[in-house]
mmCIF file of N, CA and C in Angstrom:
data_model
loop_
_atom_site.group_PDB
_atom_site.id
_atom_site.type_symbol
_atom_site.label_atom_id
_atom_site.label_comp_id
_atom_site.label_asym_id
_atom_site.label_seq_id
_atom_site.Cartn_x
_atom_site.Cartn_y
_atom_site.Cartn_z
ATOM 1 N N MET D 1 -4.179 -13.245 -20.829
ATOM 2 C CA MET D 1 -4.420 -12.083 -19.994
ATOM 3 C C MET D 1 -4.586 -12.488 -18.531
ATOM 4 N N GLY D 2 -5.320 -13.574 -18.271
ATOM 5 C CA GLY D 2 -5.542 -14.024 -16.899
ATOM 6 C C GLY D 2 -4.257 -14.439 -16.209
ATOM 7 N N GLY D 3 -3.279 -14.910 -16.989
ATOM 8 C CA GLY D 3 -1.995 -15.294 -16.424
ATOM 9 C C GLY D 3 -1.244 -14.117 -15.836
ATOM 10 N N TYR D 4 -1.602 -12.923 -16.257
ATOM 11 C CA TYR D 4 -0.982 -11.715 -15.729
ATOM 12 C C TYR D 4 -1.850 -11.066 -14.649
ATOM 13 N N LEU D 5 -3.139 -10.944 -14.927
ATOM 14 C CA LEU D 5 -4.024 -10.239 -14.003
ATOM 15 C C LEU D 5 -4.372 -11.050 -12.765
ATOM 16 N N THR D 6 -4.548 -12.352 -12.924
ATOM 17 C CA THR D 6 -4.959 -13.180 -11.786
ATOM 18 C C THR D 6 -3.976 -13.092 -10.619
ATOM 19 N N PRO D 7 -2.678 -13.277 -10.839
ATOM 20 C CA PRO D 7 -1.746 -13.165 -9.699
ATOM 21 C C PRO D 7 -1.742 -11.767 -9.076
ATOM 22 N N ALA D 8 -1.836 -10.734 -9.901
ATOM 23 C CA ALA D 8 -1.836 -9.367 -9.375
ATOM 24 C C ALA D 8 -3.064 -9.126 -8.506
ATOM 25 N N LEU D 9 -4.230 -9.506 -9.009
ATOM 26 C CA LEU D 9 -5.466 -9.287 -8.252
ATOM 27 C C LEU D 9 -5.534 -10.176 -7.017
ATOM 28 N N LEU D 10 -5.014 -11.393 -7.122
ATOM 29 C CA LEU D 10 -4.991 -12.289 -5.966
ATOM 30 C C LEU D 10 -4.065 -11.735 -4.877
ATOM 31 N N ALA D 11 -2.906 -11.235 -5.265
ATOM 32 C CA ALA D 11 -1.981 -10.635 -4.292
ATOM 33 C C ALA D 11 -2.635 -9.435 -3.614
ATOM 34 N N TRP D 12 -3.345 -8.616 -4.393
ATOM 35 C CA TRP D 12 -4.047 -7.462 -3.828
ATOM 36 C C TRP D 12 -5.118 -7.911 -2.832
ATOM 37 N N ALA D 13 -5.910 -8.928 -3.218
ATOM 38 C CA ALA D 13 -6.993 -9.412 -2.346
ATOM 39 C C ALA D 13 -6.435 -9.992 -1.046
ATOM 40 N N ILE D 14 -5.341 -10.744 -1.140
ATOM 41 C CA ILE D 14 -4.722 -11.316 0.063
ATOM 42 C C ILE D 14 -4.201 -10.194 0.963
ATOM 43 N N ALA D 15 -3.554 -9.187 0.362
ATOM 44 C CA ALA D 15 -3.041 -8.055 1.149
ATOM 45 C C ALA D 15 -4.185 -7.325 1.852
ATOM 46 N N GLN D 16 -5.285 -7.122 1.158
ATOM 47 C CA GLN D 16 -6.430 -6.438 1.767
ATOM 48 C C GLN D 16 -7.025 -7.278 2.895
ATOM 49 N N ALA D 17 -7.131 -8.591 2.685
ATOM 50 C CA ALA D 17 -7.658 -9.470 3.735
ATOM 51 C C ALA D 17 -6.740 -9.457 4.957
ATOM 52 N N LEU D 18 -5.427 -9.500 4.723
ATOM 53 C CA LEU D 18 -4.474 -9.427 5.834
ATOM 54 C C LEU D 18 -4.584 -8.090 6.562
ATOM 55 N N LYS D 19 -4.774 -7.019 5.802
ATOM 56 C CA LYS D 19 -4.896 -5.689 6.404
ATOM 57 C C LYS D 19 -6.115 -5.631 7.329
ATOM 58 N N VAL D 20 -7.249 -6.170 6.868
ATOM 59 C CA VAL D 20 -8.459 -6.198 7.703
ATOM 60 C C VAL D 20 -8.216 -7.060 8.935
ATOM 61 N N GLY D 21 -7.626 -8.238 8.730
ATOM 62 C CA GLY D 21 -7.379 -9.147 9.850
ATOM 63 C C GLY D 21 -6.439 -8.564 10.887
ATOM 64 N N LEU D 22 -5.311 -8.042 10.443
ATOM 65 C CA LEU D 22 -4.328 -7.485 11.378
ATOM 66 C C LEU D 22 -4.873 -6.261 12.111
ATOM 67 N N THR D 23 -5.573 -5.400 11.393
ATOM 68 C CA THR D 23 -6.148 -4.214 12.030
ATOM 69 C C THR D 23 -7.229 -4.604 13.024
ATOM 70 N N SER D 24 -8.056 -5.568 12.651
ATOM 71 C CA SER D 24 -9.140 -6.003 13.541
ATOM 72 C C SER D 24 -8.597 -6.640 14.812
ATOM 73 N N VAL D 25 -7.528 -7.418 14.695
ATOM 74 C CA VAL D 25 -6.909 -8.021 15.882
ATOM 75 C C VAL D 25 -6.313 -6.927 16.764
ATOM 76 N N ARG D 26 -5.604 -5.986 16.153
ATOM 77 C CA ARG D 26 -4.976 -4.904 16.914
ATOM 78 C C ARG D 26 -6.021 -4.039 17.623
ATOM 79 N N GLU D 27 -7.135 -3.760 16.946
ATOM 80 C CA GLU D 27 -8.172 -2.903 17.531
ATOM 81 C C GLU D 27 -9.219 -3.684 18.321
ATOM 82 N N ARG D 28 -9.135 -5.009 18.281
ATOM 83 C CA ARG D 28 -10.078 -5.902 18.968
ATOM 84 C C ARG D 28 -11.521 -5.682 18.525
ATOM 85 N N ARG D 29 -11.676 -5.362 17.248
ATOM 86 C CA ARG D 29 -13.014 -5.250 16.651
ATOM 87 C C ARG D 29 -12.846 -5.330 15.135
ATOM 88 N N LEU D 30 -13.889 -5.793 14.451
ATOM 89 C CA LEU D 30 -13.836 -5.873 12.992
ATOM 90 C C LEU D 30 -13.808 -4.463 12.419
ATOM 91 N N ASN D 31 -12.808 -4.183 11.605
ATOM 92 C CA ASN D 31 -12.668 -2.852 11.018
ATOM 93 C C ASN D 31 -12.554 -2.992 9.504
ATOM 94 N N LEU D 32 -13.675 -2.863 8.811
ATOM 95 C CA LEU D 32 -13.677 -2.944 7.352
ATOM 96 C C LEU D 32 -13.326 -1.607 6.706
ATOM 97 N N ARG D 33 -13.279 -0.561 7.504
ATOM 98 C CA ARG D 33 -12.962 0.767 6.980
ATOM 99 C C ARG D 33 -11.567 0.801 6.346
ATOM 100 N N VAL D 34 -10.654 -0.047 6.820
ATOM 101 C CA VAL D 34 -9.286 -0.032 6.287
ATOM 102 C C VAL D 34 -9.245 -0.412 4.809
ATOM 103 N N LEU D 35 -10.307 -1.052 4.305
ATOM 104 C CA LEU D 35 -10.350 -1.406 2.886
ATOM 105 C C LEU D 35 -10.380 -0.167 1.994
ATOM 106 N N ALA D 36 -10.901 0.924 2.508
ATOM 107 C CA ALA D 36 -11.019 2.149 1.719
ATOM 108 C C ALA D 36 -9.977 3.194 2.099
ATOM 109 N N GLU D 37 -9.072 2.854 3.014
ATOM 110 C CA GLU D 37 -8.066 3.811 3.466
ATOM 111 C C GLU D 37 -6.702 3.481 2.876
ATOM 112 N N THR D 38 -5.834 4.471 2.855
ATOM 113 C CA THR D 38 -4.462 4.239 2.410
ATOM 114 C C THR D 38 -3.599 3.871 3.609
ATOM 115 N N GLY D 39 -2.465 3.264 3.342
ATOM 116 C CA GLY D 39 -1.549 2.876 4.408
ATOM 117 C C GLY D 39 -1.953 1.566 5.037
ATOM 118 N N GLY D 40 -1.173 1.140 5.998
ATOM 119 C CA GLY D 40 -1.463 -0.089 6.716
ATOM 120 C C GLY D 40 -0.621 -1.257 6.247
ATOM 121 N N MET D 41 -0.707 -2.337 7.019
ATOM 122 C CA MET D 41 0.117 -3.529 6.801
ATOM 123 C C MET D 41 -0.720 -4.653 6.260
ATOM 124 N N PRO D 42 -0.304 -5.284 5.178
ATOM 125 C CA PRO D 42 0.795 -4.943 4.264
ATOM 126 C C PRO D 42 0.314 -3.973 3.186
ATOM 127 N N SER D 43 1.244 -3.470 2.413
ATOM 128 C CA SER D 43 0.904 -2.548 1.337
ATOM 129 C C SER D 43 0.260 -3.308 0.186
ATOM 130 N N SER D 44 -1.003 -3.013 -0.084
ATOM 131 C CA SER D 44 -1.671 -3.665 -1.213
ATOM 132 C C SER D 44 -1.170 -3.090 -2.535
ATOM 133 N N HIS D 45 -0.680 -1.846 -2.515
ATOM 134 C CA HIS D 45 -0.088 -1.272 -3.720
ATOM 135 C C HIS D 45 1.149 -2.077 -4.125
ATOM 136 N N ALA D 46 2.015 -2.340 -3.155
ATOM 137 C CA ALA D 46 3.219 -3.122 -3.440
ATOM 138 C C ALA D 46 2.853 -4.538 -3.860
ATOM 139 N N ALA D 47 1.852 -5.122 -3.211
ATOM 140 C CA ALA D 47 1.447 -6.489 -3.538
ATOM 141 C C ALA D 47 0.941 -6.592 -4.971
ATOM 142 N N ILE D 48 0.086 -5.677 -5.392
ATOM 143 C CA ILE D 48 -0.496 -5.781 -6.730
ATOM 144 C C ILE D 48 0.544 -5.530 -7.825
ATOM 145 N N VAL D 49 1.413 -4.520 -7.636
ATOM 146 C CA VAL D 49 2.393 -4.249 -8.690
ATOM 147 C C VAL D 49 3.460 -5.336 -8.756
ATOM 148 N N MET D 50 3.862 -5.874 -7.615
ATOM 149 C CA MET D 50 4.860 -6.945 -7.647
ATOM 150 C C MET D 50 4.243 -8.274 -8.067
ATOM 151 N N GLY D 51 2.948 -8.477 -7.799
ATOM 152 C CA GLY D 51 2.263 -9.658 -8.325
ATOM 153 C C GLY D 51 2.264 -9.644 -9.841
ATOM 154 N N LEU D 52 1.949 -8.495 -10.417
ATOM 155 C CA LEU D 52 1.963 -8.347 -11.874
ATOM 156 C C LEU D 52 3.378 -8.481 -12.423
ATOM 157 N N THR D 53 4.329 -7.802 -11.798
ATOM 158 C CA THR D 53 5.718 -7.845 -12.263
ATOM 159 C C THR D 53 6.279 -9.260 -12.215
ATOM 160 N N SER D 54 6.013 -9.982 -11.137
ATOM 161 C CA SER D 54 6.507 -11.358 -11.013
ATOM 162 C C SER D 54 5.864 -12.272 -12.045
ATOM 163 N N ALA D 55 4.577 -12.092 -12.291
ATOM 164 C CA ALA D 55 3.897 -12.903 -13.305
ATOM 165 C C ALA D 55 4.477 -12.617 -14.689
ATOM 166 N N ILE D 56 4.746 -11.358 -14.981
ATOM 167 C CA ILE D 56 5.364 -11.009 -16.264
ATOM 168 C C ILE D 56 6.746 -11.637 -16.368
ATOM 169 N N GLY D 57 7.526 -11.581 -15.298
ATOM 170 C CA GLY D 57 8.845 -12.207 -15.303
ATOM 171 C C GLY D 57 8.771 -13.707 -15.493
ATOM 172 N N ARG D 58 7.796 -14.346 -14.846
ATOM 173 C CA ARG D 58 7.633 -15.798 -14.970
ATOM 174 C C ARG D 58 7.197 -16.185 -16.382
ATOM 175 N N LEU D 59 6.300 -15.421 -16.974
ATOM 176 C CA LEU D 59 5.743 -15.783 -18.277
ATOM 177 C C LEU D 59 6.564 -15.270 -19.457
ATOM 178 N N ASN D 60 7.215 -14.123 -19.322
ATOM 179 C CA ASN D 60 7.961 -13.530 -20.429
ATOM 180 C C ASN D 60 9.469 -13.584 -20.247
ATOM 181 N N GLY D 61 9.912 -13.880 -19.035
ATOM 182 C CA GLY D 61 11.337 -13.887 -18.743
ATOM 183 C C GLY D 61 11.779 -12.565 -18.142
ATOM 184 N N VAL D 62 12.779 -12.646 -17.276
ATOM 185 C CA VAL D 62 13.235 -11.440 -16.579
ATOM 186 C C VAL D 62 14.117 -10.552 -17.452
ATOM 187 N N THR D 63 14.424 -10.993 -18.659
ATOM 188 C CA THR D 63 15.188 -10.147 -19.578
ATOM 189 C C THR D 63 14.288 -9.506 -20.632
ATOM 190 N N SER D 64 12.979 -9.694 -20.509
ATOM 191 C CA SER D 64 12.041 -9.159 -21.503
ATOM 192 C C SER D 64 11.753 -7.679 -21.250
ATOM 193 N N ALA D 65 11.352 -7.000 -22.317
ATOM 194 C CA ALA D 65 10.974 -5.588 -22.196
ATOM 195 C C ALA D 65 9.752 -5.401 -21.291
ATOM 196 N N PRO D 66 8.708 -6.234 -21.410
ATOM 197 C CA PRO D 66 7.564 -6.045 -20.506
ATOM 198 C C PRO D 66 7.950 -6.168 -19.027
ATOM 199 N N PHE D 67 8.872 -7.080 -18.704
ATOM 200 C CA PHE D 67 9.307 -7.212 -17.311
ATOM 201 C C PHE D 67 10.040 -5.949 -16.857
ATOM 202 N N ALA D 68 10.913 -5.423 -17.705
ATOM 203 C CA ALA D 68 11.659 -4.211 -17.349
ATOM 204 C C ALA D 68 10.710 -3.041 -17.109
ATOM 205 N N ILE D 69 9.718 -2.891 -17.975
ATOM 206 C CA ILE D 69 8.743 -1.806 -17.820
ATOM 207 C C ILE D 69 7.967 -1.979 -16.517
ATOM 208 N N ALA D 70 7.499 -3.200 -16.267
ATOM 209 C CA ALA D 70 6.724 -3.468 -15.049
ATOM 210 C C ALA D 70 7.569 -3.242 -13.799
ATOM 211 N N LEU D 71 8.838 -3.626 -13.841
ATOM 212 C CA LEU D 71 9.711 -3.456 -12.683
ATOM 213 C C LEU D 71 9.920 -1.972 -12.361
ATOM 214 N N ILE D 72 10.168 -1.173 -13.395
ATOM 215 C CA ILE D 72 10.342 0.267 -13.181
ATOM 216 C C ILE D 72 9.056 0.872 -12.622
ATOM 217 N N PHE D 73 7.918 0.498 -13.191
ATOM 218 C CA PHE D 73 6.621 0.964 -12.705
ATOM 219 C C PHE D 73 6.436 0.577 -11.237
ATOM 220 N N SER D 74 6.801 -0.650 -10.893
ATOM 221 C CA SER D 74 6.652 -1.132 -9.514
ATOM 222 C C SER D 74 7.506 -0.331 -8.542
ATOM 223 N N VAL D 75 8.731 -0.046 -8.928
ATOM 224 C CA VAL D 75 9.627 0.730 -8.062
ATOM 225 C C VAL D 75 9.048 2.124 -7.814
ATOM 226 N N VAL D 76 8.509 2.746 -8.857
ATOM 227 C CA VAL D 76 7.918 4.081 -8.710
ATOM 228 C C VAL D 76 6.718 4.033 -7.767
ATOM 229 N N VAL D 77 5.843 3.046 -7.949
ATOM 230 C CA VAL D 77 4.652 2.922 -7.100
ATOM 231 C C VAL D 77 5.055 2.691 -5.648
ATOM 232 N N MET D 78 6.024 1.790 -5.416
ATOM 233 C CA MET D 78 6.428 1.485 -4.044
ATOM 234 C C MET D 78 7.159 2.663 -3.400
ATOM 235 N N TYR D 79 7.948 3.388 -4.184
ATOM 236 C CA TYR D 79 8.607 4.583 -3.653
ATOM 237 C C TYR D 79 7.561 5.608 -3.228
ATOM 238 N N ASP D 80 6.569 5.807 -4.074
ATOM 239 C CA ASP D 80 5.497 6.751 -3.744
ATOM 240 C C ASP D 80 4.735 6.303 -2.505
ATOM 241 N N ALA D 81 4.454 5.007 -2.408
ATOM 242 C CA ALA D 81 3.672 4.486 -1.282
ATOM 243 C C ALA D 81 4.370 4.722 0.050
ATOM 244 N N GLN D 82 5.687 4.579 0.083
ATOM 245 C CA GLN D 82 6.375 4.730 1.368
ATOM 246 C C GLN D 82 7.108 6.050 1.506
ATOM 247 N N GLY D 83 7.300 6.770 0.438
ATOM 248 C CA GLY D 83 8.051 8.006 0.528
ATOM 249 C C GLY D 83 7.181 9.238 0.472
ATOM 250 N N VAL D 84 6.631 9.495 -0.691
ATOM 251 C CA VAL D 84 5.897 10.736 -0.921
ATOM 252 C C VAL D 84 4.641 10.810 -0.061
ATOM 253 N N ARG D 85 3.831 9.743 -0.063
ATOM 254 C CA ARG D 85 2.588 9.788 0.714
ATOM 255 C C ARG D 85 2.868 9.794 2.209
ATOM 256 N N ARG D 86 3.930 9.138 2.628
ATOM 257 C CA ARG D 86 4.275 9.160 4.052
ATOM 258 C C ARG D 86 4.703 10.564 4.479
ATOM 259 N N ALA D 87 5.446 11.237 3.608
ATOM 260 C CA ALA D 87 5.839 12.618 3.904
ATOM 261 C C ALA D 87 4.604 13.514 3.994
ATOM 262 N N ALA D 88 3.635 13.290 3.125
ATOM 263 C CA ALA D 88 2.386 14.063 3.192
ATOM 264 C C ALA D 88 1.664 13.790 4.511
ATOM 265 N N GLY D 89 1.743 12.568 4.992
ATOM 266 C CA GLY D 89 1.144 12.234 6.284
ATOM 267 C C GLY D 89 1.821 12.962 7.431
ATOM 268 N N ARG D 90 3.146 13.081 7.361
ATOM 269 C CA ARG D 90 3.868 13.825 8.394
ATOM 270 C C ARG D 90 3.484 15.304 8.365
ATOM 271 N N GLN D 91 3.317 15.837 7.163
ATOM 272 C CA GLN D 91 2.885 17.231 7.047
ATOM 273 C C GLN D 91 1.482 17.406 7.620
ATOM 274 N N ALA D 92 0.615 16.424 7.393
ATOM 275 C CA ALA D 92 -0.736 16.481 7.960
ATOM 276 C C ALA D 92 -0.673 16.497 9.484
ATOM 277 N N ALA D 93 0.247 15.735 10.068
ATOM 278 C CA ALA D 93 0.390 15.715 11.530
ATOM 279 C C ALA D 93 0.786 17.092 12.055
ATOM 280 N N VAL D 94 1.702 17.748 11.359
ATOM 281 C CA VAL D 94 2.124 19.094 11.769
ATOM 282 C C VAL D 94 0.951 20.068 11.661
ATOM 283 N N LEU D 95 0.220 19.993 10.559
ATOM 284 C CA LEU D 95 -0.937 20.877 10.392
ATOM 285 C C LEU D 95 -1.999 20.601 11.449
ATOM 286 N N ASN D 96 -2.190 19.335 11.800
ATOM 287 C CA ASN D 96 -3.158 18.998 12.847
ATOM 288 C C ASN D 96 -2.757 19.602 14.188
ATOM 289 N N ARG D 97 -1.457 19.595 14.489
ATOM 290 C CA ARG D 97 -1.004 20.224 15.736
ATOM 291 C C ARG D 97 -1.294 21.725 15.720
ATOM 292 N N LEU D 98 -1.084 22.353 14.568
ATOM 293 C CA LEU D 98 -1.393 23.780 14.449
ATOM 294 C C LEU D 98 -2.888 24.034 14.636
ATOM 295 N N VAL D 99 -3.710 23.187 14.030
ATOM 296 C CA VAL D 99 -5.164 23.317 14.178
ATOM 297 C C VAL D 99 -5.547 23.138 15.640
ATOM 298 N N ASP D 100 -4.955 22.140 16.307
ATOM 299 C CA ASP D 100 -5.244 21.919 17.730
ATOM 300 C C ASP D 100 -4.873 23.144 18.564
ATOM 301 N N ASP D 101 -3.711 23.726 18.269
ATOM 302 C CA ASP D 101 -3.287 24.925 19.002
ATOM 303 C C ASP D 101 -4.247 26.088 18.764
ATOM 304 N N MET D 102 -4.638 26.277 17.520
ATOM 305 C CA MET D 102 -5.564 27.363 17.200
ATOM 306 C C MET D 102 -6.932 27.106 17.827
ATOM 307 N N PHE D 103 -7.360 25.850 17.817
ATOM 308 C CA PHE D 103 -8.656 25.498 18.403
ATOM 309 C C PHE D 103 -8.644 25.755 19.907
ATOM 310 N N SER D 104 -7.522 25.421 20.550
ATOM 311 C CA SER D 104 -7.446 25.636 21.999
ATOM 312 C C SER D 104 -7.488 27.127 22.343
ATOM 313 N N LEU D 105 -7.067 27.953 21.411
ATOM 314 C CA LEU D 105 -7.143 29.405 21.607
ATOM 315 C C LEU D 105 -8.490 29.964 21.134
ATOM 316 N N ARG D 106 -9.381 29.063 20.683
ATOM 317 C CA ARG D 106 -10.730 29.415 20.215
ATOM 318 C C ARG D 106 -10.701 30.348 18.996
ATOM 319 N N GLN D 107 -9.671 30.213 18.178
ATOM 320 C CA GLN D 107 -9.595 31.090 17.014
ATOM 321 C C GLN D 107 -10.386 30.547 15.826
ATOM 322 N N PHE D 108 -10.475 29.231 15.697
ATOM 323 C CA PHE D 108 -11.305 28.663 14.637
ATOM 324 C C PHE D 108 -11.469 27.171 14.849
ATOM 325 N N LYS D 109 -12.430 26.617 14.112
ATOM 326 C CA LYS D 109 -12.658 25.171 14.131
ATOM 327 C C LYS D 109 -12.366 24.633 12.735
ATOM 328 N N GLU D 110 -11.654 23.554 12.682
ATOM 329 C CA GLU D 110 -11.321 22.940 11.402
ATOM 330 C C GLU D 110 -11.196 21.446 11.613
ATOM 331 N N ASP D 111 -11.595 20.671 10.607
ATOM 332 C CA ASP D 111 -11.456 19.220 10.698
ATOM 333 C C ASP D 111 -9.987 18.834 10.662
ATOM 334 N N ARG D 112 -9.688 17.753 11.361
ATOM 335 C CA ARG D 112 -8.322 17.237 11.356
ATOM 336 C C ARG D 112 -8.052 16.523 10.037
ATOM 337 N N LEU D 113 -6.808 16.571 9.584
ATOM 338 C CA LEU D 113 -6.390 15.869 8.373
ATOM 339 C C LEU D 113 -6.017 14.432 8.709
ATOM 340 N N ARG D 114 -6.189 13.551 7.739
ATOM 341 C CA ARG D 114 -5.795 12.157 7.911
ATOM 342 C C ARG D 114 -4.276 12.084 7.851
ATOM 343 N N GLU D 115 -3.666 11.461 8.869
ATOM 344 C CA GLU D 115 -2.203 11.450 8.969
ATOM 345 C C GLU D 115 -1.568 10.191 8.393
ATOM 346 N N LEU D 116 -2.279 9.075 8.411
ATOM 347 C CA LEU D 116 -1.701 7.836 7.892
ATOM 348 C C LEU D 116 -2.023 7.732 6.408
ATOM 349 N N LEU D 117 -1.163 8.304 5.586
ATOM 350 C CA LEU D 117 -1.392 8.325 4.147
ATOM 351 C C LEU D 117 -0.519 7.324 3.413
ATOM 352 N N GLY D 118 0.619 7.012 3.935
ATOM 353 C CA GLY D 118 1.555 6.142 3.245
ATOM 354 C C GLY D 118 1.912 4.936 4.076
ATOM 355 N N HIS D 119 2.935 4.244 3.627
ATOM 356 C CA HIS D 119 3.381 3.017 4.275
ATOM 357 C C HIS D 119 4.780 3.189 4.841
ATOM 358 N N THR D 120 5.079 2.390 5.856
ATOM 359 C CA THR D 120 6.455 2.291 6.314
ATOM 360 C C THR D 120 7.205 1.427 5.305
ATOM 361 N N PRO D 121 8.526 1.538 5.260
ATOM 362 C CA PRO D 121 9.278 0.665 4.359
ATOM 363 C C PRO D 121 8.989 -0.820 4.609
ATOM 364 N N PHE D 122 8.782 -1.211 5.867
ATOM 365 C CA PHE D 122 8.502 -2.617 6.174
ATOM 366 C C PHE D 122 7.159 -3.052 5.588
ATOM 367 N N GLU D 123 6.147 -2.198 5.661
ATOM 368 C CA GLU D 123 4.839 -2.529 5.087
ATOM 369 C C GLU D 123 4.942 -2.720 3.580
ATOM 370 N N VAL D 124 5.750 -1.884 2.919
ATOM 371 C CA VAL D 124 5.967 -2.020 1.478
ATOM 372 C C VAL D 124 6.724 -3.306 1.183
ATOM 373 N N LEU D 125 7.740 -3.611 1.979
ATOM 374 C CA LEU D 125 8.515 -4.833 1.787
ATOM 375 C C LEU D 125 7.643 -6.077 1.921
ATOM 376 N N VAL D 126 6.792 -6.111 2.935
ATOM 377 C CA VAL D 126 5.905 -7.262 3.132
ATOM 378 C C VAL D 126 4.926 -7.374 1.969
ATOM 379 N N GLY D 127 4.359 -6.256 1.535
ATOM 380 C CA GLY D 127 3.455 -6.280 0.384
ATOM 381 C C GLY D 127 4.156 -6.749 -0.875
ATOM 382 N N ALA D 128 5.387 -6.280 -1.089
ATOM 383 C CA ALA D 128 6.154 -6.695 -2.265
ATOM 384 C C ALA D 128 6.469 -8.184 -2.211
ATOM 385 N N ALA D 129 6.869 -8.681 -1.049
ATOM 386 C CA ALA D 129 7.165 -10.114 -0.901
ATOM 387 C C ALA D 129 5.919 -10.950 -1.164
ATOM 388 N N LEU D 130 4.780 -10.501 -0.670
ATOM 389 C CA LEU D 130 3.522 -11.194 -0.930
ATOM 390 C C LEU D 130 3.234 -11.222 -2.426
ATOM 391 N N GLY D 131 3.398 -10.088 -3.091
ATOM 392 C CA GLY D 131 3.169 -10.019 -4.531
ATOM 393 C C GLY D 131 4.090 -10.929 -5.314
ATOM 394 N N VAL D 132 5.365 -10.955 -4.953
ATOM 395 C CA VAL D 132 6.322 -11.838 -5.636
ATOM 396 C C VAL D 132 5.930 -13.295 -5.433
ATOM 397 N N ALA D 133 5.596 -13.660 -4.201
ATOM 398 C CA ALA D 133 5.222 -15.051 -3.908
ATOM 399 C C ALA D 133 4.008 -15.480 -4.725
ATOM 400 N N VAL D 134 2.988 -14.649 -4.767
ATOM 401 C CA VAL D 134 1.781 -14.995 -5.527
ATOM 402 C C VAL D 134 2.072 -14.969 -7.023
ATOM 403 N N GLY D 135 2.850 -14.000 -7.477
ATOM 404 C CA GLY D 135 3.164 -13.878 -8.901
ATOM 405 C C GLY D 135 3.980 -15.023 -9.455
ATOM 406 N N LEU D 136 4.735 -15.694 -8.612
ATOM 407 C CA LEU D 136 5.559 -16.815 -9.077
ATOM 408 C C LEU D 136 4.804 -18.138 -9.108
ATOM 409 N N ILE D 137 3.612 -18.162 -8.524
ATOM 410 C CA ILE D 137 2.803 -19.385 -8.536
ATOM 411 C C ILE D 137 2.101 -19.489 -9.884
ATOM 412 N N PRO D 138 2.279 -20.599 -10.591
ATOM 413 C CA PRO D 138 1.547 -20.763 -11.863
ATOM 414 C C PRO D 138 0.053 -20.933 -11.589
ATOM 415 N N LEU D 139 -0.746 -19.981 -12.003
ATOM 416 C CA LEU D 139 -2.200 -20.032 -11.782
ATOM 417 C C LEU D 139 -2.932 -20.310 -13.075
#
């Protein structure tokens, strides 16, 4: 069991550490809040699923049924991370503009929606590459 879970969890932990580091450098302050937020560089979702998928491929072979199942699952997760959730983030941006317009007219007050919900394709790619690299290391 550890041969499968360890690479996946390690890839996730590395992605989260990189996310904190990169965000903190960009913002010039330590920002641990990104650990509980979605989105950001690299995608920890892509890292964890590809870490697991790569470990399954290494241990069971890339022609095995478990590898095929994990690969399909990984593609769905990564598509959702950069496609569906990113689209929801764009919709949140539009709604926030509407709220801002209504607020400026003093018609109502409403909290702004979080706009960064998903990942860019590059963030998913980097997370996936990290997961593959960790998953291929015999741990």
